[in-house]
Coordinates of C-alpha atoms in Angstrom, one line a residue:
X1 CA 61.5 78.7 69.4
X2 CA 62.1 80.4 72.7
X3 CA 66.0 81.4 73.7
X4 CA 65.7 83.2 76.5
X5 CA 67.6 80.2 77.9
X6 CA 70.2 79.1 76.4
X7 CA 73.8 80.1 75.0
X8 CA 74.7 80.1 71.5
X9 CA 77.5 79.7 69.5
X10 CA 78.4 79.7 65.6
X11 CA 80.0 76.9 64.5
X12 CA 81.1 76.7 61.2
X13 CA 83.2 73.8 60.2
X14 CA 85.2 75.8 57.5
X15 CA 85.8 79.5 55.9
X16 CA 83.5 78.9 52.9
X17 CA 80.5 77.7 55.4
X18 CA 81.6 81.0 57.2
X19 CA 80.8 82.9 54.3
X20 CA 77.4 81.0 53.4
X21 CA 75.9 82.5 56.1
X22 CA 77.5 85.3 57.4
X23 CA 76.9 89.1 56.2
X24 CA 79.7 90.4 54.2
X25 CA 82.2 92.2 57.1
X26 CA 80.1 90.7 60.2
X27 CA 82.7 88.5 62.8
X28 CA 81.7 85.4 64.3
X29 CA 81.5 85.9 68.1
X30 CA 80.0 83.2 70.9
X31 CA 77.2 85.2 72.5
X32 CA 75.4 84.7 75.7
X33 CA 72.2 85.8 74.6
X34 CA 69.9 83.4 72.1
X35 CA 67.5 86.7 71.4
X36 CA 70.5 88.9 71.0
X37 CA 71.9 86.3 68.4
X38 CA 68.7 86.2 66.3
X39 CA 68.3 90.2 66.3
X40 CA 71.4 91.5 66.0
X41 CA 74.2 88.9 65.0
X42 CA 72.1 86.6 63.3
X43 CA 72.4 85.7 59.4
X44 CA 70.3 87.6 56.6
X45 CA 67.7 84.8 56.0
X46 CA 66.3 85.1 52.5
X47 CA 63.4 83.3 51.0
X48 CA 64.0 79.6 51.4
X49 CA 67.6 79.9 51.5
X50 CA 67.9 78.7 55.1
X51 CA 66.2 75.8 57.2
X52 CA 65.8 75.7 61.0
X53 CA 67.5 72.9 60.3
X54 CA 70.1 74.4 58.4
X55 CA 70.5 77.1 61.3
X56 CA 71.0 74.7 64.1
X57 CA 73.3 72.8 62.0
X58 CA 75.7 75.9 62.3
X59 CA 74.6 76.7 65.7
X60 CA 75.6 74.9 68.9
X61 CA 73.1 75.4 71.1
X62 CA 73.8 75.0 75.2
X63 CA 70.9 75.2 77.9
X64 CA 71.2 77.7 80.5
X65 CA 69.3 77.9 84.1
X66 CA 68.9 81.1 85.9
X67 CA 71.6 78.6 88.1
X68 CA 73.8 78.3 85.9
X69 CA 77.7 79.3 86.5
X70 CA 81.3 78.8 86.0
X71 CA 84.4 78.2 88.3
X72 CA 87.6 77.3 87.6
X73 CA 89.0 74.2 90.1
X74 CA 91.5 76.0 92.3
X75 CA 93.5 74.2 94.7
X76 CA 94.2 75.1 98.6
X77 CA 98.1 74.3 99.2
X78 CA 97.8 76.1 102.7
X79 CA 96.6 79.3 104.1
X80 CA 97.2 81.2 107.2
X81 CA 94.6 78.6 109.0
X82 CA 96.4 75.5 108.5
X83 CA 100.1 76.8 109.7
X84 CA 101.4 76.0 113.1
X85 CA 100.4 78.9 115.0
X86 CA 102.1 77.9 118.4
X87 CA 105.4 78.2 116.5
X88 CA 107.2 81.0 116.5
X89 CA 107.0 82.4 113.4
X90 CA 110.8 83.0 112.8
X91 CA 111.4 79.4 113.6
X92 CA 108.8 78.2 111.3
X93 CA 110.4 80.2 109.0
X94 CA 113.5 78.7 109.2
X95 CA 112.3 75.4 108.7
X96 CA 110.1 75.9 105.8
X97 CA 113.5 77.2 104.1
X98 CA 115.5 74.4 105.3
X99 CA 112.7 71.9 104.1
X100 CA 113.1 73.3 100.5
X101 CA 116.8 74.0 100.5
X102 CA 118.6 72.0 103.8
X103 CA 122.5 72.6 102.2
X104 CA 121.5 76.5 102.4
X105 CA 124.1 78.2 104.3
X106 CA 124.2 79.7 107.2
X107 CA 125.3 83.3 106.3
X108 CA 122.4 83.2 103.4
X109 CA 120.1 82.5 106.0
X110 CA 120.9 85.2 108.5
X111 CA 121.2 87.6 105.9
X112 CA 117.3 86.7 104.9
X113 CA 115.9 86.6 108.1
X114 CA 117.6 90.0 109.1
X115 CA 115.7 91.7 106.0
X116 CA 112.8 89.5 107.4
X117 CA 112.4 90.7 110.6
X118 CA 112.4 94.3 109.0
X119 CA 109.3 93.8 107.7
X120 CA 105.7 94.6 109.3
X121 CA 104.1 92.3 111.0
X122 CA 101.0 91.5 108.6
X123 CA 103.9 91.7 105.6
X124 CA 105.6 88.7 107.9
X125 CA 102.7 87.1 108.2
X126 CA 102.2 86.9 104.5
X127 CA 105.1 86.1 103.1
X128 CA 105.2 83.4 106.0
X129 CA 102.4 81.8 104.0
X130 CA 102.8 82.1 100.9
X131 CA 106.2 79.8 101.8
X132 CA 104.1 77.8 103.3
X133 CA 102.2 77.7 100.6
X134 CA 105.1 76.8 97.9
X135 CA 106.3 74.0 100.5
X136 CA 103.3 72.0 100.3
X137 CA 103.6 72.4 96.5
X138 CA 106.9 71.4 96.6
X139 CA 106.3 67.9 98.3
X140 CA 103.9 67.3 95.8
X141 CA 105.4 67.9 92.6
X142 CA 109.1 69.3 93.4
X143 CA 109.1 71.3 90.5
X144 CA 112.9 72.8 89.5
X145 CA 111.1 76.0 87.9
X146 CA 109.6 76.6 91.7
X147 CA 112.6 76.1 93.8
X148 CA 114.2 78.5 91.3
X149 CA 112.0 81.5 91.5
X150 CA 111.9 80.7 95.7
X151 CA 115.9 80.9 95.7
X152 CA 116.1 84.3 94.0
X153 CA 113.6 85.3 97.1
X154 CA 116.1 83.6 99.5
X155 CA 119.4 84.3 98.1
X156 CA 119.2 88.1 96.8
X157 CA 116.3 89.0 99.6
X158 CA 114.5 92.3 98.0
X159 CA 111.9 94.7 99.2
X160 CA 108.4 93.1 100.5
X161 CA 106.8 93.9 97.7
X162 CA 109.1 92.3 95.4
X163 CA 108.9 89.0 97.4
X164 CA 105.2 89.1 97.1
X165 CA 105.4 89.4 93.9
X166 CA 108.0 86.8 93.2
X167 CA 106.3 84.5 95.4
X168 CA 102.7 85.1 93.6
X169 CA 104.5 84.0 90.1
X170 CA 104.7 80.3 92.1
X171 CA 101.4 80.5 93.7
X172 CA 99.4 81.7 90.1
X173 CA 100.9 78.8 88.7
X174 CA 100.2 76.4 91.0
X175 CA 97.2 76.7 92.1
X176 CA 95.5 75.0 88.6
X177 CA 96.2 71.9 86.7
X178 CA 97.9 72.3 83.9
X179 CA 96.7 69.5 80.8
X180 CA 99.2 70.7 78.8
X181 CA 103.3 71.9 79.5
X182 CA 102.8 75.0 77.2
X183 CA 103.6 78.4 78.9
X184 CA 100.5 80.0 77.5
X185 CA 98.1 77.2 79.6
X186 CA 100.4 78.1 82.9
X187 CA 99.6 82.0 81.8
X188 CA 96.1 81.5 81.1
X189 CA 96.0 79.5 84.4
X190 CA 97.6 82.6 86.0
X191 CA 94.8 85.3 84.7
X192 CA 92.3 83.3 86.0
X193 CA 93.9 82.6 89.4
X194 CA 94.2 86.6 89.2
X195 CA 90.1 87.2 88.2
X196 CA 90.0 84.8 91.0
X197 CA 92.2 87.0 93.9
X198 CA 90.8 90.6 92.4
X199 CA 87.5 89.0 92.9
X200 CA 88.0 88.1 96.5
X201 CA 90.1 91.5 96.9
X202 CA 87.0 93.7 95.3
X203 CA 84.6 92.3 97.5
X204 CA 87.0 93.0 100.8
X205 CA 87.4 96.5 100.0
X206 CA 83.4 97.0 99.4
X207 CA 82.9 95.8 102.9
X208 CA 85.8 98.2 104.0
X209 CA 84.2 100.9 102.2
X210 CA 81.0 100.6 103.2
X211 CA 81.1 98.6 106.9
X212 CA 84.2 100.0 108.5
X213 CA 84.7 103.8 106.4
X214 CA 88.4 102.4 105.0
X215 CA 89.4 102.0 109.0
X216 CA 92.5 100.5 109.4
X217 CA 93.3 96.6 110.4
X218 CA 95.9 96.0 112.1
X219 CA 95.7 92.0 111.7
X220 CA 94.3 92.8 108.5
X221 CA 96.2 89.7 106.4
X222 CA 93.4 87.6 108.4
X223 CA 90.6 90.0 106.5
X224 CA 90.7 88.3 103.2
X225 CA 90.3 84.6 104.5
X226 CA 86.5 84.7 105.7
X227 CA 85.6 86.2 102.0
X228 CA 87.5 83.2 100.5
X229 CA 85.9 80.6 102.9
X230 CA 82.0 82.2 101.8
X231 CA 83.0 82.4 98.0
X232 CA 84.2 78.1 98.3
X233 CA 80.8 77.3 100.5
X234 CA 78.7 79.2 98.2
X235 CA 79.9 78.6 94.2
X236 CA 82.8 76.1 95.1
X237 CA 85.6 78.2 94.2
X238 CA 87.8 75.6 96.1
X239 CA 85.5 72.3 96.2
X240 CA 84.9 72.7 99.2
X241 CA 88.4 72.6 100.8
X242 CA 89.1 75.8 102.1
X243 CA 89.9 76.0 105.5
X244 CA 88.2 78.3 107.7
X245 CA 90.7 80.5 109.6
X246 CA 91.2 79.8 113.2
X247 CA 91.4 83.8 114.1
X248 CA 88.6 84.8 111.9
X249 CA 85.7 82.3 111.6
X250 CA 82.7 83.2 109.3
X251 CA 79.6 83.8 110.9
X252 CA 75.7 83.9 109.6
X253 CA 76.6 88.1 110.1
X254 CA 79.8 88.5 108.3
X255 CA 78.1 85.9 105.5
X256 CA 75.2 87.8 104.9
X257 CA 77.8 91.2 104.5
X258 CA 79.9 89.5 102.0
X259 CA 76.8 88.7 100.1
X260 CA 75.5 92.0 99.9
X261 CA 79.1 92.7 98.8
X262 CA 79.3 90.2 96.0
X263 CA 76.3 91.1 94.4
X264 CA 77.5 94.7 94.6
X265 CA 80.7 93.5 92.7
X266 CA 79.5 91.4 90.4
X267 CA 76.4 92.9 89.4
X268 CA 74.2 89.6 89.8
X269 CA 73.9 86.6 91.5
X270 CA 76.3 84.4 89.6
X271 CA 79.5 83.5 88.0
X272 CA 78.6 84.2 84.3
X273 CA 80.7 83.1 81.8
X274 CA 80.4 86.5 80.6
X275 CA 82.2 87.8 83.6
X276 CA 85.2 85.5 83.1
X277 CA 85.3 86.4 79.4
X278 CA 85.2 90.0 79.6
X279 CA 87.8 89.4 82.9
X280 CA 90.6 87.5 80.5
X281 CA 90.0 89.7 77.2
X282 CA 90.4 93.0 79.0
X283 CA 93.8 91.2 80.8
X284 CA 95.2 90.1 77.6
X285 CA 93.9 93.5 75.9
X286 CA 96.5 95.3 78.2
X287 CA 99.3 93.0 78.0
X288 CA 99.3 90.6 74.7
X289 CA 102.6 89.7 74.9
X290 CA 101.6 87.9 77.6
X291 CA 100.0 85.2 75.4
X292 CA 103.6 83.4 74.5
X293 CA 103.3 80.3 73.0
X294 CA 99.7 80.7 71.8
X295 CA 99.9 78.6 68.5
X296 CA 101.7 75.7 70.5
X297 CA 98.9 75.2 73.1
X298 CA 96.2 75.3 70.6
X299 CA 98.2 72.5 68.4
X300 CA 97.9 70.7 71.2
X301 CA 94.4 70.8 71.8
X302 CA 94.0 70.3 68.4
X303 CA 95.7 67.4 67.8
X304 CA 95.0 65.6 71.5
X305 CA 92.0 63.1 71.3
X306 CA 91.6 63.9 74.7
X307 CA 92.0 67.3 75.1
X308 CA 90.0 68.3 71.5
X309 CA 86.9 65.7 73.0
X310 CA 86.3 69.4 75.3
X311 CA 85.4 71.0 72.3
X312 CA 82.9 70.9 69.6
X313 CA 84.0 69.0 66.2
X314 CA 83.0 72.2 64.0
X315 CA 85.5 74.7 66.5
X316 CA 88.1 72.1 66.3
X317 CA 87.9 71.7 62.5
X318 CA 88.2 75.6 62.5
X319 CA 90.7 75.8 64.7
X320 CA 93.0 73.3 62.3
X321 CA 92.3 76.1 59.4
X322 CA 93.6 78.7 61.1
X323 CA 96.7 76.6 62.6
X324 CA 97.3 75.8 59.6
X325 CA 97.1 79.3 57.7
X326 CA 99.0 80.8 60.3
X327 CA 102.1 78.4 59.9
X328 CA 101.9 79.1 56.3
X329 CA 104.5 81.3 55.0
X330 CA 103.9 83.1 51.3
X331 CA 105.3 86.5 49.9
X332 CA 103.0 88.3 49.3
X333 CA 101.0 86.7 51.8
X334 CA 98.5 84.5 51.2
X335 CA 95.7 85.6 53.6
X336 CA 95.1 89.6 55.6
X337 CA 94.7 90.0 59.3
X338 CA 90.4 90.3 58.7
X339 CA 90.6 85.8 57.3
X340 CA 91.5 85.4 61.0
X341 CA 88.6 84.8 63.3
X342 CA 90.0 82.8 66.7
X343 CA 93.9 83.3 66.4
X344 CA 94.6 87.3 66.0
X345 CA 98.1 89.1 65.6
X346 CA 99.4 92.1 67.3
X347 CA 100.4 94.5 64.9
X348 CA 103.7 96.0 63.8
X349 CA 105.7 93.3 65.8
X350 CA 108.4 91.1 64.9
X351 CA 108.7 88.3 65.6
X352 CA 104.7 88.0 65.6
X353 CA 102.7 87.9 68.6
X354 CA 99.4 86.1 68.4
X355 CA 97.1 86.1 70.8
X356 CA 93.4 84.9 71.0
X357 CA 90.4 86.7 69.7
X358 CA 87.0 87.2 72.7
X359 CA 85.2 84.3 70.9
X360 CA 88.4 81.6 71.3
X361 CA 89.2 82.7 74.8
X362 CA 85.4 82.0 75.5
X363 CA 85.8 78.7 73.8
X364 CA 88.6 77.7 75.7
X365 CA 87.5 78.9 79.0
X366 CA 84.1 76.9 78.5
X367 CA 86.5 74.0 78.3
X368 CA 88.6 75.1 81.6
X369 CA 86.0 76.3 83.8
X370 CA 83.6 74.0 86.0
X371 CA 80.0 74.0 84.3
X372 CA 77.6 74.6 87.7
X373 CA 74.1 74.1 87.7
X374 CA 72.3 74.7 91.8
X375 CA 71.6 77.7 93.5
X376 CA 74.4 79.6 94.2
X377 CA 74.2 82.2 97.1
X378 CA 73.0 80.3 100.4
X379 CA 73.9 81.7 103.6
X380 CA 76.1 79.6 105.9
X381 CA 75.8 78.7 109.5
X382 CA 79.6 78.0 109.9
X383 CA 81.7 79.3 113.0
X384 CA 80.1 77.1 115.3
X385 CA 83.7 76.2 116.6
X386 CA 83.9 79.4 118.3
X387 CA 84.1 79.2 122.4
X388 CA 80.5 79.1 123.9
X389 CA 79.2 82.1 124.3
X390 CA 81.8 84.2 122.8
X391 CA 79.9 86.8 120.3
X392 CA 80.8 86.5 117.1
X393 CA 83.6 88.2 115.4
X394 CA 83.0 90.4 112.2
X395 CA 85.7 89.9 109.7
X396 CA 88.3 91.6 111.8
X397 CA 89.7 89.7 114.1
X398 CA 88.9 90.5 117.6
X399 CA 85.6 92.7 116.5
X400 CA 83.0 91.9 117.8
X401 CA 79.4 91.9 115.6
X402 CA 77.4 93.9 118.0
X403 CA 80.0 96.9 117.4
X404 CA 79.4 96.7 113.8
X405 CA 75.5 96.3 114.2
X406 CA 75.4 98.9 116.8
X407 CA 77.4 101.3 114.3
X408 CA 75.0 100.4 112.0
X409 CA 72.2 101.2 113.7
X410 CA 69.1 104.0 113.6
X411 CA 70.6 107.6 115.0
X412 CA 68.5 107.2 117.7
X413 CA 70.0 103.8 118.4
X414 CA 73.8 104.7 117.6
X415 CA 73.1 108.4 120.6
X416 CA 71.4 105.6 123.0
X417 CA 74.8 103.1 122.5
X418 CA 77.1 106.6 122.9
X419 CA 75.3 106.8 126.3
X420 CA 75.8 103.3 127.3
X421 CA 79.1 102.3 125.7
X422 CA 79.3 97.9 126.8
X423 CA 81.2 97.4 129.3
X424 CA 83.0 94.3 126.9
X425 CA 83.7 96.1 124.5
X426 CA 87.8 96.7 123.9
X427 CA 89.6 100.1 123.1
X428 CA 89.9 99.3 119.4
X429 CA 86.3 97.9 119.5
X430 CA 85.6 101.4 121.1
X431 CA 87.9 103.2 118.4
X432 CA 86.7 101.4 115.3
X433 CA 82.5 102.7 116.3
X434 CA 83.2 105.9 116.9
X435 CA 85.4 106.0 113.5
X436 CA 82.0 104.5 112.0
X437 CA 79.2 106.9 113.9
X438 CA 81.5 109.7 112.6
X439 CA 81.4 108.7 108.6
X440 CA 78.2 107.4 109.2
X441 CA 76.4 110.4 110.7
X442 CA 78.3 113.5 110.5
X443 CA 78.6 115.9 113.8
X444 CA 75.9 113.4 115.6
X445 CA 77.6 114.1 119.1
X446 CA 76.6 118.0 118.7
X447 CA 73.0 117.7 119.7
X448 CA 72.8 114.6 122.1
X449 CA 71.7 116.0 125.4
X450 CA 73.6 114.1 128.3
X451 CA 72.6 114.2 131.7
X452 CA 75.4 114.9 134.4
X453 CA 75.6 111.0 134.9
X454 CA 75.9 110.4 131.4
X455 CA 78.5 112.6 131.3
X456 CA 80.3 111.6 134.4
X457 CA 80.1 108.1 133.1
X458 CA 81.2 109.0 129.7
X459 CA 84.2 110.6 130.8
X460 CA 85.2 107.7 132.8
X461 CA 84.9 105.5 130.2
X462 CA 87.1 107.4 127.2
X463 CA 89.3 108.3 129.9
X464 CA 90.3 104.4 130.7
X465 CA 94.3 103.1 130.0
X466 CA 95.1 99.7 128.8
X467 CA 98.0 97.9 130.0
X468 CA 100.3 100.2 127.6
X469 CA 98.9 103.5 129.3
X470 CA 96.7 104.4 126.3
X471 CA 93.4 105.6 126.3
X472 CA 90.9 105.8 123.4
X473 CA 92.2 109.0 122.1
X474 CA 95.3 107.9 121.6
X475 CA 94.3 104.7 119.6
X476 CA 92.1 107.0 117.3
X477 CA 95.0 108.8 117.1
X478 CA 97.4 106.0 116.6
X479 CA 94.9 104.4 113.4
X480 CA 94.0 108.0 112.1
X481 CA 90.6 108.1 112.9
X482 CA 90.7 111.8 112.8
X483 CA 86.7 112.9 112.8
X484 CA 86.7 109.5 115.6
X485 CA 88.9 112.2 117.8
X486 CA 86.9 114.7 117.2

């Protein structure tokens, strides 16, 4: 039997099956691999002791394509392409606030906006959304534990960062259905909303890394949006809601870079489950006390029709077991930390924190996450909303692709473009490829040869002012593009 293909579980219904066909001391863990569970995990056959039949009785056994992945179902309640942009943003400020809390009073209001306006403008920008954010939320549910956290933000206004991070508590939270009210489904929600963001984050800063040398954005709360807009169209992160951002569109260019960049992250081609498992266990390996409420979201599932119907009837049995030897209370106690299997228990800790095991969290993420099955990486021909004839940007706002291209280029190529810098091209444009050519290809500039027109021409061109006064140099200088000067 070949199980190259397909995932495999054990399953057994109770603790004395367990120990029928387990090796004395081995755990039971959900593996990936059918080949790695028959050489390494699986059970010491003797002679005519155990059946294929008897095997796959204890096995549940799940096909896997080379297309097969996992998402959760996250939900878009806004972004910075759906706000009103032709509003100012201090007045759309005020009347998100005013839409969540209208008897607010006027002093509390002043005083917010005044720390507010302290803020940089990307940090406005972001906060202005994530408020955004929250207020659609709001009209859909108009949940007290939400206007709560908000107020704090409002009322007893903090650093930036401590906004953000208030503000994220909401957005974690709100961002997947909850089946249950237990706090630990609202956590678990939260860790994979945060797999989710990191995800999105990692792949930015490859791209950052390896495009644009770490060179600095100064619009760069737009960045993140073309990355989330090519991880929905290409594995559904968001069904297929997420807006595409009116300042930065993806292009066929900027999708084929945050391709390259995913595979770099992720190692593959897909979404494993693997990935999400090893994502929650090492978040709840760091922080376990995280996992409040454990026991009461599992007696949920267990004793829901249909929330249990996710799960197998031998996992659910087992789960029941462990409930149940858990709750029960003996001196000296009845059962030791090693008769535990899903529902594990932080030691030296009192009250008792439990928290779940890397085979349960598997099991209940197989229930969470979306089960996909098509070809997941396919290049998009989106941004066709762009004016015509305007080249395309590339991820940063303003940026044209041909700079990045151009950067990118041969050395032969990158000397030929130093020669005959485009007219189009804008002062940062102008600062953000010669920040590139100077990671890219150290001391290239030394050995060009430049005719007395090239150099005439040259000069001209770094020489030019904007309508501030300020010439190349002094935008290097400005966004610390140091070798750039140079």
């Amino acid at each position: 039997m070949n199980l190259n293909n397909y995932e495999i579980s054990w399953l057994p219904s109770n603790r004395s099956k367990a120990q029928e066909i387990y090796k004395p001391g081995q755990k039971m863990l959900a593996l990936q691999s059918g080949p790695q569970v028959l050489q390494d995990e699986c059970v010491n056959f003797t002679s005519g002791d155990m059946t294929t039949a008897n095997l796959l009785s204890v096995l549940r056994i799940r096909h896997l394509t080379t297309d097969t992945f996992f998402v959760p179902e996250v939900t878009v309640v806004g972004g910075l392409n759906t706000s009103e942009q032709d509003q100012p943003e201090e007045d759309q400020l005020r009347t998100i606030i005013l839409s969540v809390f209208p008897d607010i009073e006027q002093p509390i209001m002043d005083k917010y906006m005044t720390s507010f306006n302290s803020f940089k403008p990307d940090q406005k920008s972001c906060l202005r959304t994530m408020l955004l954010q929250i207020q659609e939320t709001l009209l859909k549910t108009q949940n007290e534990n939400i206007k709560t956290l908000v107020k704090s933000v409002i009322t007893e206004p903090v650093c930036y960062t401590g906004q953000k991070n208030t503000l994220m508590q909401v957005l974690e939270s709100a961002q997947m259905t909850c089946e249950t009210k237990s706090i630990f489904e609202l956590k678990l929600n939260a860790m994979i909303i945060s797999v989710v963001n990191k995800l999105s984050g990692d792949i930015l800063n490859d791209i950052n890394e390896r495009i644009f040398f770490n060179a600095p954005d100064p619009q760069s709360a737009h960045q993140i949006e073309p990355v989330r807009k090519w991880l929905d169209e290409n594995i559904g992160l968001y069904g297929g809601s997420y807006p595409e951002d009116i300042y930065n569109h993806t292009t066929p260019f900027v999708n084929q870079m945050i391709e390259a960049s995913f595979k770099r992250v992720i190692g593959n081609t897909r979404l494993s489950l693997d990935y999400w498992v090893r994502a929650i266990t090492d978040e709840i390996n760091e922080n376990p006390e995280q996992c409040t409420m454990l026991c009461d979201y599992l007696n949920q599932i267990a004793d829901d029709n249909a929330l249990s119907q996710h799960y197998s009837p031998s996992f659910i049995n087992e789960l029941r077991d462990e409930l149940d030897e858990r709750a029960f209370i003996a001196d000296p106690p009845r059962y030791t930390p090693n008769d535990f299997e899903l529902i594990l228990e932080k030691e030296g800790t009192f009250p008792p924190i439990f928290y779940p095991s890397e085979r349960l969290i598997r099991e209940l993420l197989s229930a969470k996450l979306n089960r996909k099955n098509r070809a997941p990486l396919v290049v998009t021909e989106s941004g066709n909303e762009q004016t015509v004839g305007a080249e395309s940007f590339c991820l940063r706002n303003g940026v044209r692709g041909s700079v990045i291209k151009l950067a990118h280029g041969t050395r032969d190529t990158v000397i030929e473009t130093i020669k005959n810098l485009p007219e189009t091209w804008s002062q940062q444009e102008l600062s953000l490829f010669f920040h590139i050519i100077s990671q890219k290809y150290a001391n290239i500039t030394n050995g060009i040869q430049f005719s007395d027109e090239e150099i005439a021409k040259l000069n001209q061109r770094l020489n030019e002012q904007n309508e501030n006064g300020e010439t190349i140099v002094f935008m290097a200088a400005i966004n610390g593009h140091a070798d750039a000067i140079r």
